[in-house]
Each structure stands twice: as C-alpha cells, then as structure tokens.
C-alpha cells in the first residue's frame, strides 16, 4: 500500500509536480475563503465560473516566478511566495470582517494605520480558524523536511518556466475578457472592490489597487498649497450673494435628501394610457410649499450615482473618468454637507441605502464626508423576495429605514438612496400594477413601471413622515440622480416624447432631472432658473442659514438673483437659457435650432465655454491634488475619519447613547412609541 502510494505520488517529487501541488492547495483555500469569508455576490453561471477559476491565472504567474530559480532555492521561494500570498488573504479576511471591504494600499500607508481604524482590537476579531490559510504551507514544509516529498534538484528548463508565465497571462486575458463582457467598465468605472475580486481575483485586485494608489499619490504629491490660490481666486469672482427672501428661512429644520434613482424630469406629470406614472411626486412637485426647478440638469459622468452624490454634498464635480468616490474618497480631505451641518449647526448626520456599503466606496467616502451613521444592507432585514437588482426594494427600504430615522437626535440630515428604479428596471409581477410603455424597446418600456413603484414608495414615506411628526419640521429635498434611459435609445425616446425623431439638443434636454425642496411655509412654485447638481449644496446651506462664504464650492445658490445660468455637462458641453453647445454644434435653447453664429454670438458662446472649461478643470484639480488639505474654512475642523464606525453593534450603541443624552429624537418626542409605517408591499403582508 505504502509503495502503491509512493508510486502514485511520485509526481510530487518533480519540480513541476510540487509546483502544481502548491498551486492546487492555494487555489482551494482561496476559493474556500471566497465562499466563507467574503460576500462577493456571484450571481449566475458566468460569475460563479469566474469566481471558481479566478485564483488560478495569478497563482500561476506569481508562484511561477520560483520556477526560474535553481534547486532548493526554487522550493523555498515557492514557500515564501505562499506565505506572502496567504498573508494577503489573511489580512483581507480580518479587514473584511470589520469593514465589509478589501484592504487598499491607500489605507495601509495612510497616516492612521489599519489597526487604529479597526473598531475593535485585532485580537478580538481574529478567530483561530483564520490561521487555516497557513495550514497547507505547514504541511508542505513538514513533507519536505521529513523527505516524504523529495526536492528535485535537477535544472528546470527556462523554456518551461516561460511557458507557464505566458500561459498565466493568456488565462488572465481570457478571464478579463469574460469579466468585462459580463460587467462592462469593470476597471474604468471602478464600482466596487467586491466586483474586482469576484470577477478577477484577490491578486488582480491588489495589482489594480496598487496602480490606482500610485496614480493618486503621484497627483497628490505634485500638488501644493499655491494651487489652491487659483481656485480661491476663481471662486471669489464667482460667488453670488444669497436671496434675502430665502436665506435662513429653514434654519434648524431636519433635512431629508431623497435620492430618486435614475429618475428623469420627463416623468413628472407624464401619463401612460391616461394614468399618471408618478402621482405622489407630481403632487409634491406642484405643492404650494415646494420649490420645483424645471431646468435642472444631471451633470454626472461614468461615476453615475457617485458623481451625483459628490456634487450634491461637496459642490465638486465628479471626474471625467471613473468615480471620484472610489478613487479619492478614502484618502482625500473633504468639507462636505454632513461635516458642515454637524459642526456648524449641531446636526445628526446619516445616510441610508439598501445595498452593500462597499459600492462606490461609500463605506470609506462617507467617513471622509463626516457621516456619523451609514445604514446599509446589514442594518436591514433581508428575506427572500425583499431585494431586486442591487438591493432592497424601495417600499421595504423606506419602511425599514423609519425605525432608525425615529432614533436620530434632531435636527438631523438624512440622505435616503433608493434603488428599485435602476436599469434593467425589473420588478416582480406582484409589485407591477402599472402598464409598460409600448415603444418596443425592451430596456425602455418597463422604466415607467419601476418609476411608478418608486413613486408609491415615496408616497408611503411621506405619509409616514406626517404621522411621525417629522413632515412639518423638516425640509424635504427630492432629486433624480441621472438619466434612466441612455442616449442609445433614440427611437424609443422619440416615441416617449411624441416626436418623429430626436436631435442632440433634445437628448441634452432629456438630461433634466427633478429637483424639489419642500418645507412647511416655504414659498414654493416652479422656478425656471438653469442649474444642476453642482448647485445644490449652496442652495441648501443658504436656506438653512449656514454660512458658506468661504467654503470651496463650484455651484451657486439656485435662488440667488444674479447667478450664472450656464450649466456644465461633464464632457465640456453646456446649456444655458440662451445657447446650448452640444458636440461641436451651438443651438438656440429657446427654439432648439442649430445656429450658425454671428461674431457677437460667437464671443458670448466662447465666454460660456471658457467658464465651463475653467470650472471643470479647477474642480478636478481640487480632487486630483487633494487641495482641500491645504485649506480649511473658518469654523471648520478637519474631519476625523477614525471617529466613525458603521458596524452595526457599535453604531447602534452610539446612537442609543446620543438619543439618551439629547432627548430630541422623534421616538422620544412620541413618548417612546414607534410610529406604525403603512405600506402595501406584498412581501410584508
Ligand atoms: C448602487 C447604486 C447604483 O449602490 O447606488 O448606482 P448607479 O449604477 O446608479 O451609479
Ligand atoms: Mn444612480
């Protein structure tokens, strides 16, 4: 028997045999870690397949380095590589347990080391079984030392080593091709570290993260305090004084920012078969205490939702490529709405979202922005049928958010990010009680159905706010983050708009999203000023009477009288009440007709273009160079990220403590009685 075993196992006594054994074991343990320690959310056969095979190509490449070396050295190199690789898994397992995210080099080399950032001590979060990642190494060493496996000292042909390297690259390309076919823009748009690990693997993630960190630190290193001067000079010239009839009118009220996913302005008052798609939002839009803007544009690029969030809460533009939140959110200094409001006006600040916290790097970015609480997937009860697409269905999301909202000491700033009205607009039958449009475009037609669902969820939430006593003392802001129907659907868009065909100008107008501010006693109405997401922060701060004369903001208060109404799109195009420049063409905004310009007109348009180019590039310089680290407004203290934790238990303890101390939460005001939340969500019946 022993002999039989020896014969069968003799292949491990060759260099190649030992190499394959090492890799095989490493592959298995990585996959076990994927399945047991991380929530990567692999759905469908392509993603499952990629998850299964993705440890292999990188392992062949990295472990394969040892094959270029002679004799014993090759064996020990394989062991050393194995220790390093396993430690990378080990460290990520621990980090993930605390943060639901993967380690990044930026965090590791950041001023506060990883240990300091952990809510609990390392010893507390380490389990004995975590050391399992080293078991194969120990076993291999024992087998080598006891000569059960013999070292093959024969020279190994370079050619073979090289073939392994070539093979590993080949496999990596194939893997990347498959991944990108399943999720386009995986590395250019950089949504979520979980995605990169799920599709490409832990090693590829490390390489990509190292590249990103390097790029980011290079631009950071080349920037200096004097770069801030040109920004300040520009902002000084562009600052407008607030409108006195609105300034400070909503002082001290709670703020709700309701992020209506992929919601476009055309949906307001839109009807299908004579039925309003969004009756609740329409009512809200036309309410006499709602300020509604009908020339408000989304200004996002690849970062989509994250770009909208960046603009709304920082008045800084998203980047021309990728997402500023993922690339710069962790390391950069920000002076964002939550930090300003909590420091200057004593607000409790909280974000709510029914997706995993790592998406768009929210878990790190929100700390940089000063969010005290971030209620994400782990705070919500999840049962089968509760989620669709990225996460919780809106009705369930709003309902479950209510119990946390009630506990927030007032005044609070609460941002709720909805999800269900997201491409590909899928929703189960029992939630669909609205007719689809009939353009024949499968992507476009269900859009009104999920928008209708979002509207119902919004309506239920408003009813709840009234019941809980929060409607009257809150300023409720609702906005659409970006288009839901992309420009690739021209014929369908034409049908929706009742036109025979759409021009580029029409498509630019199609980028309008709703922006509404409601508050009891607020002088409402439809405001026709031209503006966009970049203008939200100064508008809200002025309404709340929070000083923002020395903050770095590229937008202007939408209610200010002498504001610049040229709205920049992220690609350098723009629209204003007079001219719109789309591609190389200038249009008359009032008629939508393409113009051939007179000299005088050209001068005006050039001036507008210059304004747009300047503001975009200066905003980019602030983010690329992390310029806010060189400038702190008066009455503002730099945000200390390590003072926040979004882990369920410690965060809830902190909230309970704050509530006890301040006694201002809705729950306390309602004598500890939870307000019943009414929803017709079929899942909750
Ligand atoms: C995911 C959600 C969607 O958490 O915010 O982001 P988007 O795809 O719209 O940018
Ligand atoms: Mn979005």
XYZ file of C-alpha atoms and ligand atoms in Angstrom:
696
model
C 0.000 0.000 0.000
C 2.768 2.401 1.032
C 4.577 1.506 -2.133
C 1.484 1.993 -4.186
C 1.023 5.415 -2.615
C 4.644 6.274 -3.217
C 4.378 5.288 -6.849
C 1.131 7.154 -7.361
C 2.529 10.202 -5.653
C 5.941 10.166 -7.244
C 4.977 13.075 -9.486
C 5.229 15.443 -6.492
C 8.917 14.677 -6.339
C 9.440 16.571 -9.557
C 9.708 20.360 -9.584
C 6.631 20.711 -11.755
C 4.717 18.287 -9.566
C 5.471 20.215 -6.413
C 4.594 23.464 -8.155
C 1.212 22.111 -9.220
C 0.527 20.721 -5.761
C 1.320 24.088 -4.163
C -0.894 25.922 -6.608
C -3.710 23.412 -6.265
C -3.777 23.827 -2.495
C -3.559 27.594 -2.772
C -6.400 27.609 -5.260
C -8.622 25.530 -2.999
C -8.017 27.640 0.092
C -8.576 30.896 -1.774
C -11.872 29.583 -3.039
C -12.873 28.469 0.455
C -12.066 31.960 1.747
C -14.159 33.465 -1.086
C -17.110 31.337 -0.111
C -16.893 31.613 3.653
C -15.334 34.977 4.484
C -16.430 37.403 1.811
C -19.831 38.287 0.420
C -18.961 38.688 -3.208
C -22.454 38.191 -4.545
C -21.636 35.975 -7.504
C -24.866 35.515 -9.410
C -25.427 33.312 -12.409
C -23.172 30.772 -14.057
C -20.662 33.195 -15.626
C -19.907 34.901 -12.315
C -19.800 31.576 -10.436
C -17.415 30.188 -13.014
C -15.132 33.220 -12.862
C -15.131 33.102 -9.076
C -14.099 29.468 -9.188
C -11.264 29.817 -11.668
C -10.002 33.306 -10.874
C -7.345 32.335 -8.288
C -5.535 30.232 -10.896
C -4.076 32.607 -13.511
C -2.470 34.936 -10.967
C -1.201 31.994 -8.907
C 0.485 30.532 -11.997
C 2.117 33.885 -12.642
C 3.279 34.658 -9.128
C 4.276 31.197 -7.957
C 5.755 30.627 -11.406
C 8.478 33.139 -10.624
C 10.079 30.458 -8.424
C 10.470 28.171 -11.433
C 13.114 30.477 -12.886
C 15.392 29.649 -9.949
C 17.592 26.654 -9.275
C 17.433 23.716 -6.908
C 16.392 24.257 -3.319
C 16.055 27.970 -3.810
C 13.069 27.405 -6.085
C 11.308 25.419 -3.354
C 11.945 27.979 -0.665
C 10.868 30.776 -2.962
C 7.584 28.980 -3.552
C 7.130 28.790 0.218
C 7.929 32.464 0.714
C 5.532 33.461 -2.057
C 2.928 31.231 -0.463
C 3.403 32.901 2.934
C 3.070 36.372 1.386
C 0.048 35.402 -0.681
C -1.633 33.726 2.271
C -0.962 36.721 4.485
C -2.718 38.899 1.915
C -5.752 36.615 2.184
C -5.471 36.567 5.991
C -5.273 40.363 6.277
C -8.211 40.801 3.935
C -10.313 38.302 5.860
C -9.795 40.334 9.046
C -10.303 43.690 7.382
C -13.407 42.478 5.607
C -14.879 41.203 8.859
C -14.755 44.730 10.236
C -15.399 46.843 7.140
C -17.066 44.581 4.534
C -14.432 45.740 2.103
C -10.946 44.786 0.918
C -7.743 46.360 2.109
C -6.365 49.117 -0.037
C -2.800 50.326 -0.235
C -4.023 53.850 0.359
C -5.437 52.782 3.695
C -2.349 50.793 4.605
C 0.019 53.638 4.008
C -2.389 56.296 5.291
C -1.475 58.281 8.367
C -3.720 56.315 10.665
C -2.682 52.720 10.231
C -5.192 49.973 9.672
C -5.041 48.825 13.283
C -6.111 52.236 14.502
C -9.007 52.225 12.118
C -10.399 48.993 13.399
C -13.289 49.436 15.788
C -12.161 46.517 17.881
C -8.682 45.269 18.551
C -7.206 42.841 16.077
C -7.186 40.101 18.716
C -10.930 40.446 19.144
C -11.744 39.982 15.518
C -9.257 37.206 14.801
C -10.626 33.679 15.050
C -8.470 30.594 15.492
C -9.739 29.147 12.210
C -8.404 32.166 10.302
C -4.975 30.570 10.590
C -6.306 27.826 8.368
C -4.867 29.842 5.461
C -1.396 28.759 6.573
C -2.147 25.066 7.038
C -1.095 23.979 3.564
C 2.230 25.733 3.951
C 2.952 23.990 7.222
C 2.002 20.631 5.757
C 4.199 21.203 2.709
C 7.151 22.195 4.867
C 6.756 19.103 7.041
C 6.566 16.881 3.989
C 9.741 18.449 2.607
C 11.683 18.355 5.856
C 10.755 14.739 6.529
C 11.667 13.887 2.914
C 8.225 12.463 2.226
C 8.406 14.833 -0.704
C 11.889 14.958 -2.172
C 13.408 18.082 -3.602
C 14.054 17.793 -7.288
C 17.450 19.422 -7.744
C 17.622 18.814 -11.488
C 17.817 22.004 -13.535
C 14.379 23.141 -14.695
C 14.180 24.290 -18.273
C 13.732 28.035 -18.592
C 11.531 27.319 -21.537
C 9.012 25.571 -19.301
C 9.086 28.335 -16.735
C 8.481 30.822 -19.503
C 5.614 28.782 -20.903
C 3.922 28.911 -17.502
C 4.293 32.695 -17.445
C 2.848 33.013 -20.939
C 0.005 30.664 -20.055
C -0.827 32.703 -16.959
C -1.085 35.899 -18.992
C -3.219 34.138 -21.574
C -5.604 32.921 -18.907
C -5.709 36.338 -17.323
C -6.702 37.960 -20.607
C -9.396 35.373 -21.152
C -10.669 35.933 -17.628
C -10.679 39.687 -18.115
C -12.487 39.342 -21.423
C -15.221 37.228 -19.870
C -15.496 39.540 -16.866
C -15.781 42.636 -18.993
C -18.398 41.030 -21.188
C -20.487 40.338 -18.085
C -19.801 43.703 -16.421
C -18.604 46.371 -18.821
C -16.499 49.153 -17.381
C -15.293 46.921 -14.551
C -11.943 48.680 -14.241
C -12.703 52.010 -15.892
C -15.733 52.809 -13.800
C -14.451 51.014 -10.692
C -17.739 50.403 -8.923
C -16.839 48.218 -6.041
C -13.826 46.278 -4.784
C -16.078 43.264 -4.289
C -16.677 43.240 -8.030
C -12.988 43.197 -8.863
C -12.347 40.287 -6.504
C -15.435 38.447 -7.690
C -14.527 38.739 -11.343
C -10.734 38.862 -11.364
C -9.438 37.686 -8.008
C -7.588 38.910 -4.942
C -4.232 39.246 -6.686
C -5.592 41.200 -9.594
C -7.400 43.402 -7.115
C -4.090 44.031 -5.322
C -2.377 44.954 -8.585
C -5.186 47.246 -9.663
C -5.367 48.879 -6.270
C -1.603 49.420 -6.209
C -1.839 51.088 -9.618
C -4.694 53.326 -8.513
C -2.982 54.262 -5.275
C 0.201 55.071 -7.125
C -1.635 57.281 -9.604
C -3.485 59.022 -6.835
C -0.391 59.662 -4.717
C 1.536 60.952 -7.715
C -1.002 63.706 -8.401
C -1.277 64.376 -4.708
C 2.494 64.713 -4.346
C 2.808 67.124 -7.246
C 0.157 69.471 -5.846
C 0.923 72.168 -3.322
C -0.724 74.899 -1.317
C -0.265 77.520 -4.009
C -2.515 75.523 -6.382
C -5.320 76.447 -4.073
C -4.781 80.122 -4.831
C -6.117 79.947 -8.362
C -9.135 78.017 -7.104
C -9.833 80.612 -4.431
C -9.419 83.437 -6.893
C -11.873 81.869 -9.292
C -14.416 81.151 -6.573
C -14.191 84.667 -5.240
C -15.096 86.044 -8.649
C -17.975 83.625 -8.997
C -19.585 83.833 -5.603
C -23.092 85.270 -5.560
C -24.962 86.659 -2.627
C -27.932 84.660 -1.419
C -31.508 85.670 -1.943
C -32.603 87.518 1.192
C -36.175 86.329 0.973
C -34.972 82.731 1.310
C -31.769 82.934 3.316
C -32.062 81.140 6.672
C -35.813 80.552 6.223
C -35.475 76.855 7.055
C -32.963 77.255 9.830
C -32.789 74.378 12.275
C -35.149 72.057 10.382
C -34.318 68.434 9.709
C -33.192 67.779 6.180
C -34.242 64.767 4.143
C -32.446 64.257 0.869
C -34.324 61.662 -1.119
C -32.281 60.302 -3.953
C -34.652 59.144 -6.672
C -32.680 56.567 -8.606
C -32.450 57.148 -12.370
C -35.422 59.472 -12.225
C -35.821 61.917 -15.109
C -37.770 65.142 -15.235
C -39.928 63.987 -18.152
C -41.656 61.554 -15.792
C -43.210 64.427 -13.855
C -46.855 64.697 -14.989
C -46.178 62.033 -17.619
C -49.089 59.760 -18.418
C -49.356 56.254 -19.852
C -52.801 55.221 -21.077
C -54.160 58.329 -19.391
C -52.694 57.336 -15.999
C -50.085 59.398 -14.161
C -46.843 57.456 -13.711
C -45.914 59.278 -10.522
C -48.986 60.768 -8.853
C -47.295 61.280 -5.475
C -44.244 63.022 -6.851
C -46.460 65.119 -9.104
C -48.446 66.272 -6.112
C -45.240 67.046 -4.278
C -43.882 68.895 -7.321
C -46.928 71.125 -7.597
C -47.438 71.700 -3.871
C -47.525 75.368 -2.974
C -44.790 74.813 -0.400
C -42.486 73.072 -2.823
C -39.840 74.877 -4.796
C -39.528 72.889 -8.023
C -36.912 73.504 -10.670
C -37.801 72.615 -14.226
C -34.454 73.458 -15.830
C -32.300 71.379 -13.550
C -29.810 69.005 -15.193
C -27.883 65.986 -14.069
C -24.164 66.521 -14.600
C -22.812 63.053 -13.982
C -20.266 61.054 -15.979
C -19.113 57.435 -15.518
C -19.452 57.662 -11.741
C -23.256 57.966 -12.121
C -24.795 57.858 -8.635
C -21.437 58.565 -7.010
C -20.921 61.637 -9.195
C -24.336 62.908 -8.199
C -23.523 62.368 -4.536
C -20.162 64.101 -4.914
C -21.775 67.158 -6.489
C -24.717 67.319 -4.143
C -22.770 67.147 -0.930
C -19.492 68.818 -1.886
C -20.319 71.063 -4.807
C -17.349 69.456 -6.558
C -17.719 67.804 -9.961
C -17.222 64.087 -10.480
C -14.182 63.196 -12.554
C -14.020 62.867 -16.343
C -13.264 59.159 -15.858
C -14.104 56.646 -13.163
C -15.592 57.629 -9.858
C -14.069 60.226 -7.551
C -15.639 58.433 -4.604
C -13.867 55.162 -5.325
C -10.519 56.645 -6.259
C -10.243 59.631 -3.935
C -12.970 59.132 -1.350
C -10.833 57.326 1.190
C -7.717 59.484 1.233
C -8.803 62.986 0.283
C -9.836 65.766 2.608
C -13.417 66.952 2.115
C -15.629 69.660 3.504
C -18.957 68.053 2.783
C -22.550 68.729 3.784
C -22.676 66.256 6.689
C -19.498 67.636 8.272
C -20.543 71.257 7.762
C -24.013 70.687 9.194
C -22.886 68.709 12.201
C -20.081 71.110 13.041
C -21.828 74.367 12.324
C -25.403 73.599 13.256
C -25.326 70.534 15.517
C -26.969 68.163 13.045
C -27.016 64.391 13.389
C -25.992 63.025 10.001
C -26.997 59.714 8.469
C -27.094 58.011 5.086
C -29.471 55.155 4.227
C -29.053 52.697 1.386
C -30.232 49.134 0.795
C -27.069 47.942 -0.969
C -23.736 46.707 0.379
C -21.668 49.538 1.902
C -18.670 48.996 -0.376
C -20.474 50.016 -3.567
C -18.985 53.270 -4.870
C -16.674 53.056 -1.838
C -19.384 54.660 0.237
C -18.162 52.979 3.421
C -14.927 54.963 3.283
C -16.068 58.090 1.485
C -18.937 58.754 3.868
C -16.474 58.838 6.746
C -14.414 61.408 4.873
C -17.590 63.431 4.411
C -18.384 63.278 8.086
C -21.422 60.979 8.093
C -21.963 59.821 11.648
C -24.160 56.909 10.584
C -24.421 54.838 7.456
C -27.319 52.418 7.492
C -26.607 49.951 4.696
C -27.503 46.327 3.890
C -26.521 44.820 7.242
C -28.981 47.086 9.082
C -31.921 45.840 7.081
C -33.773 42.576 7.411
C -33.351 40.637 4.235
C -35.731 37.837 3.307
C -36.271 36.113 0.032
C -38.085 38.420 -2.349
C -37.112 41.598 -0.463
C -34.449 42.565 -2.969
C -34.172 43.126 -6.676
C -31.101 44.189 -8.681
C -28.659 45.963 -6.392
C -30.597 45.641 -3.179
C -33.722 46.191 -1.135
C -36.918 47.173 -2.893
C -37.799 50.781 -2.182
C -41.002 50.167 -0.228
C -39.240 47.778 2.125
C -36.214 50.061 2.286
C -38.217 53.109 3.354
C -40.229 51.128 5.843
C -37.183 49.610 7.491
C -35.350 52.958 7.487
C -38.127 54.515 9.552
C -37.133 52.812 12.777
C -33.616 54.281 12.516
C -34.855 57.717 11.477
C -37.018 57.842 14.583
C -33.964 57.343 16.746
C -31.890 60.161 15.265
C -31.471 63.156 17.550
C -32.962 66.210 15.841
C -32.151 68.218 13.885
C -30.784 65.631 11.504
C -29.582 65.462 7.944
C -30.714 62.183 6.416
C -29.979 61.021 2.913
C -32.012 58.091 1.588
C -30.817 56.490 -1.621
C -33.447 54.447 -3.446
C -32.628 51.582 -5.800
C -35.529 49.864 -7.483
C -35.822 52.275 -10.402
C -32.445 51.153 -11.707
C -31.529 49.612 -15.024
C -32.669 46.989 -16.121
C -35.934 48.069 -14.429
C -37.016 44.612 -13.410
C -39.711 44.066 -10.862
C -41.813 41.037 -9.970
C -45.412 40.736 -11.093
C -46.930 41.293 -7.677
C -45.294 44.720 -7.488
C -46.198 45.748 -11.000
C -49.572 47.377 -11.283
C -48.767 49.895 -13.978
C -48.774 49.489 -17.761
C -45.404 49.486 -19.513
C -44.902 51.870 -22.406
C -45.104 50.384 -25.871
C -42.087 51.660 -27.760
C -40.974 48.092 -28.424
C -37.601 48.781 -26.802
C -37.303 46.171 -24.061
C -34.942 48.268 -21.942
C -37.089 51.354 -22.087
C -40.604 50.025 -21.696
C -40.551 48.821 -18.072
C -38.934 52.106 -16.916
C -42.278 53.708 -16.082
C -43.242 50.642 -14.064
C -40.316 50.821 -11.670
C -40.672 54.612 -11.584
C -44.294 54.103 -10.575
C -43.186 51.721 -7.841
C -40.658 54.285 -6.601
C -43.402 56.892 -6.571
C -45.626 54.696 -4.422
C -42.755 54.070 -2.029
C -42.147 57.829 -1.862
C -45.837 58.416 -1.169
C -45.867 55.894 1.675
C -42.798 57.527 3.166
C -44.424 60.982 3.078
C -47.494 59.600 4.819
C -45.245 58.134 7.479
C -43.365 61.413 7.992
C -46.650 63.195 8.598
C -47.721 60.580 11.130
C -44.389 60.591 12.934
C -44.479 64.373 13.258
C -41.463 64.813 11.025
C -43.114 66.347 7.980
C -43.669 69.785 9.454
C -40.246 70.327 10.950
C -38.260 69.006 8.002
C -37.052 70.354 4.726
C -37.604 67.563 2.235
C -35.395 67.556 -0.815
C -36.018 65.116 -3.649
C -33.904 64.791 -6.758
C -33.185 62.462 -9.656
C -29.531 61.452 -9.874
C -29.166 60.861 -13.623
C -30.905 59.595 -16.712
C -32.637 56.234 -16.680
C -32.830 55.932 -20.436
C -29.498 56.390 -22.143
C -28.896 58.116 -25.455
C -28.577 54.731 -27.147
C -32.347 54.521 -27.301
C -33.142 57.376 -29.677
C -36.146 55.846 -31.435
C -37.764 54.904 -28.120
C -37.030 58.325 -26.651
C -38.635 59.952 -29.679
C -41.772 57.884 -29.110
C -41.882 58.705 -25.403
C -41.605 62.401 -26.189
C -44.103 62.187 -29.026
C -41.589 63.341 -31.641
C -40.749 61.889 -35.003
C -37.048 61.978 -34.211
C -34.754 63.377 -31.543
C -31.826 65.714 -32.106
C -28.719 66.016 -29.974
C -30.327 69.071 -28.456
C -33.364 67.015 -27.444
C -31.061 64.487 -25.837
C -29.393 67.245 -23.825
C -32.826 68.376 -22.632
C -33.547 64.769 -21.776
C -30.831 65.094 -19.094
C -33.155 67.131 -16.927
C -33.896 65.593 -13.566
C -36.299 66.820 -10.899
C -35.035 68.918 -8.048
C -37.588 69.853 -5.419
C -37.412 71.393 -1.989
C -40.422 71.194 0.243
C -40.925 72.715 3.677
C -43.917 73.891 5.631
C -44.294 77.611 4.991
C -41.754 77.694 2.167
C -42.690 79.977 -0.712
C -42.953 77.376 -3.470
C -43.601 77.386 -7.194
C -41.911 76.296 -10.390
C -38.584 78.049 -10.739
C -37.143 78.226 -14.264
C -33.537 79.046 -13.447
C -30.944 76.898 -15.259
C -28.859 74.878 -12.876
C -27.659 71.453 -11.932
C -26.450 69.110 -9.249
C -23.364 71.188 -8.575
C -25.649 73.981 -7.281
C -27.467 72.005 -4.611
C -25.118 72.433 -1.652
C -25.007 76.255 -1.652
C -28.782 76.345 -2.183
C -29.463 74.145 0.827
C -26.909 75.831 3.075
C -28.402 79.230 2.284
C -31.931 78.037 3.039
C -30.667 76.630 6.327
C -28.836 79.838 7.086
C -25.492 78.067 7.404
C -22.624 80.333 6.494
C -20.835 79.241 3.319
C -18.999 82.314 2.181
C -15.576 80.743 2.469
C -16.299 77.126 1.511
C -14.930 75.630 -1.692
C -17.984 75.185 -3.871
C -18.269 75.323 -7.619
C -22.022 75.735 -7.722
C -24.193 78.721 -6.959
C -27.371 79.033 -4.919
C -30.255 78.303 -7.309
C -32.293 81.010 -5.618
C -29.662 83.737 -5.953
C -30.656 86.558 -8.286
C -27.538 87.207 -10.328
C -26.357 83.637 -10.702
C -24.563 82.272 -13.729
C -27.021 80.023 -15.547
C -24.560 78.206 -17.771
C -24.852 74.537 -16.807
C -21.750 72.459 -17.447
C -22.026 68.882 -18.590
C -19.091 66.740 -17.565
C -17.843 66.363 -21.154
C -17.498 70.129 -21.574
C -20.812 70.643 -23.346
C -23.197 73.093 -21.756
C -26.662 74.543 -21.779
C -27.926 77.974 -20.730
C -31.185 79.891 -21.181
C -29.822 81.286 -24.440
C -27.355 78.893 -26.024
C -26.574 75.224 -25.753
C -23.366 73.721 -27.049
C -23.627 70.031 -27.749
C -20.821 68.297 -29.608
C -19.460 70.975 -31.887
C -22.891 72.468 -32.522
C -24.427 75.522 -30.905
C -28.200 75.558 -30.516
C -30.653 78.262 -29.655
C -32.037 76.960 -26.371
C -35.445 78.550 -26.914
C -36.083 77.012 -30.315
C -33.749 74.015 -30.257
C -32.490 75.022 -33.721
C -28.814 74.693 -34.648
C -27.220 78.104 -35.208
C -24.501 79.475 -37.407
C -23.093 82.144 -35.178
C -22.537 85.834 -35.772
C -19.294 87.279 -34.425
C -21.071 88.722 -31.443
C -22.817 85.439 -30.677
C -19.574 83.562 -31.031
C -17.998 85.822 -28.465
C -20.752 85.085 -25.969
C -20.598 81.357 -26.585
C -16.801 81.350 -26.235
C -17.125 83.108 -22.930
C -19.577 80.491 -21.728
C -17.330 77.694 -22.929
C -14.430 79.264 -21.114
C -16.432 79.411 -17.901
C -17.384 75.759 -18.200
C -13.891 74.529 -19.019
C -12.400 76.536 -16.184
C -14.798 75.358 -13.514
C -14.476 71.722 -14.542
C -10.701 71.772 -14.607
C -10.369 73.677 -11.351
C -12.729 71.270 -9.629
C -10.670 68.356 -10.992
C -7.546 69.980 -9.631
C -9.098 70.128 -6.179
C -9.789 66.403 -6.254
C -6.652 65.172 -8.048
C -4.376 67.287 -5.885
C -6.346 66.780 -2.682
C -6.213 70.557 -2.376
C -8.678 70.843 0.477
C -5.944 69.565 2.784
C -4.306 72.963 2.254
C -7.391 74.996 3.026
C -9.797 74.893 5.945
C -12.703 77.347 6.101
C -13.191 79.307 9.293
C -15.295 77.473 11.893
C -14.492 74.153 10.243
C -12.410 71.381 11.743
C -10.865 68.707 9.603
C -12.944 65.530 9.724
C -11.507 62.757 11.856
C -12.481 59.613 9.978
C -11.450 57.262 12.738
C -14.182 58.649 14.978
C -16.865 56.922 12.887
C -17.858 53.308 12.723
C -20.604 51.897 10.540
C -20.530 48.441 12.104
C -23.991 47.551 13.338
C -23.380 46.985 17.047
C -21.086 49.868 17.998
C -23.044 52.252 15.781
C -26.342 51.313 17.398
C -24.817 51.697 20.837
C -23.576 55.135 19.887
C -26.992 56.073 18.580
C -28.707 54.886 21.758
C -26.284 56.946 23.814
C -26.794 60.067 21.705
C -30.556 59.654 21.910
C -30.447 59.338 25.683
C -28.279 62.386 26.023
C -30.085 64.697 23.615
C -33.663 63.508 24.046
C -34.681 65.083 20.751
C -35.396 62.079 18.542
C -38.860 61.571 17.086
C -39.135 58.432 19.176
C -38.516 60.345 22.401
C -40.919 63.082 21.278
C -43.566 60.426 20.646
C -43.028 59.132 24.195
C -41.078 56.086 23.089
C -43.885 54.879 20.857
C -42.832 53.747 17.397
C -44.974 55.185 14.618
C -46.621 52.482 12.536
C -45.435 52.515 8.982
C -48.090 51.751 6.419
C -47.038 50.055 3.247
C -48.805 47.878 0.718
C -45.581 45.985 -0.066
C -46.841 42.467 -0.838
C -43.689 40.922 0.667
C -44.624 42.246 4.107
C -48.193 41.005 4.148
C -25.694 51.141 -6.081
C -26.496 52.259 -6.623
C -26.445 52.325 -8.126
O -25.471 51.139 -4.714
O -26.287 53.444 -5.986
O -25.507 53.178 -8.645
P -25.548 53.631 -10.183
O -25.423 52.396 -11.022
O -26.857 54.310 -10.430
O -24.417 54.563 -10.343
Mn -27.890 56.042 -9.863
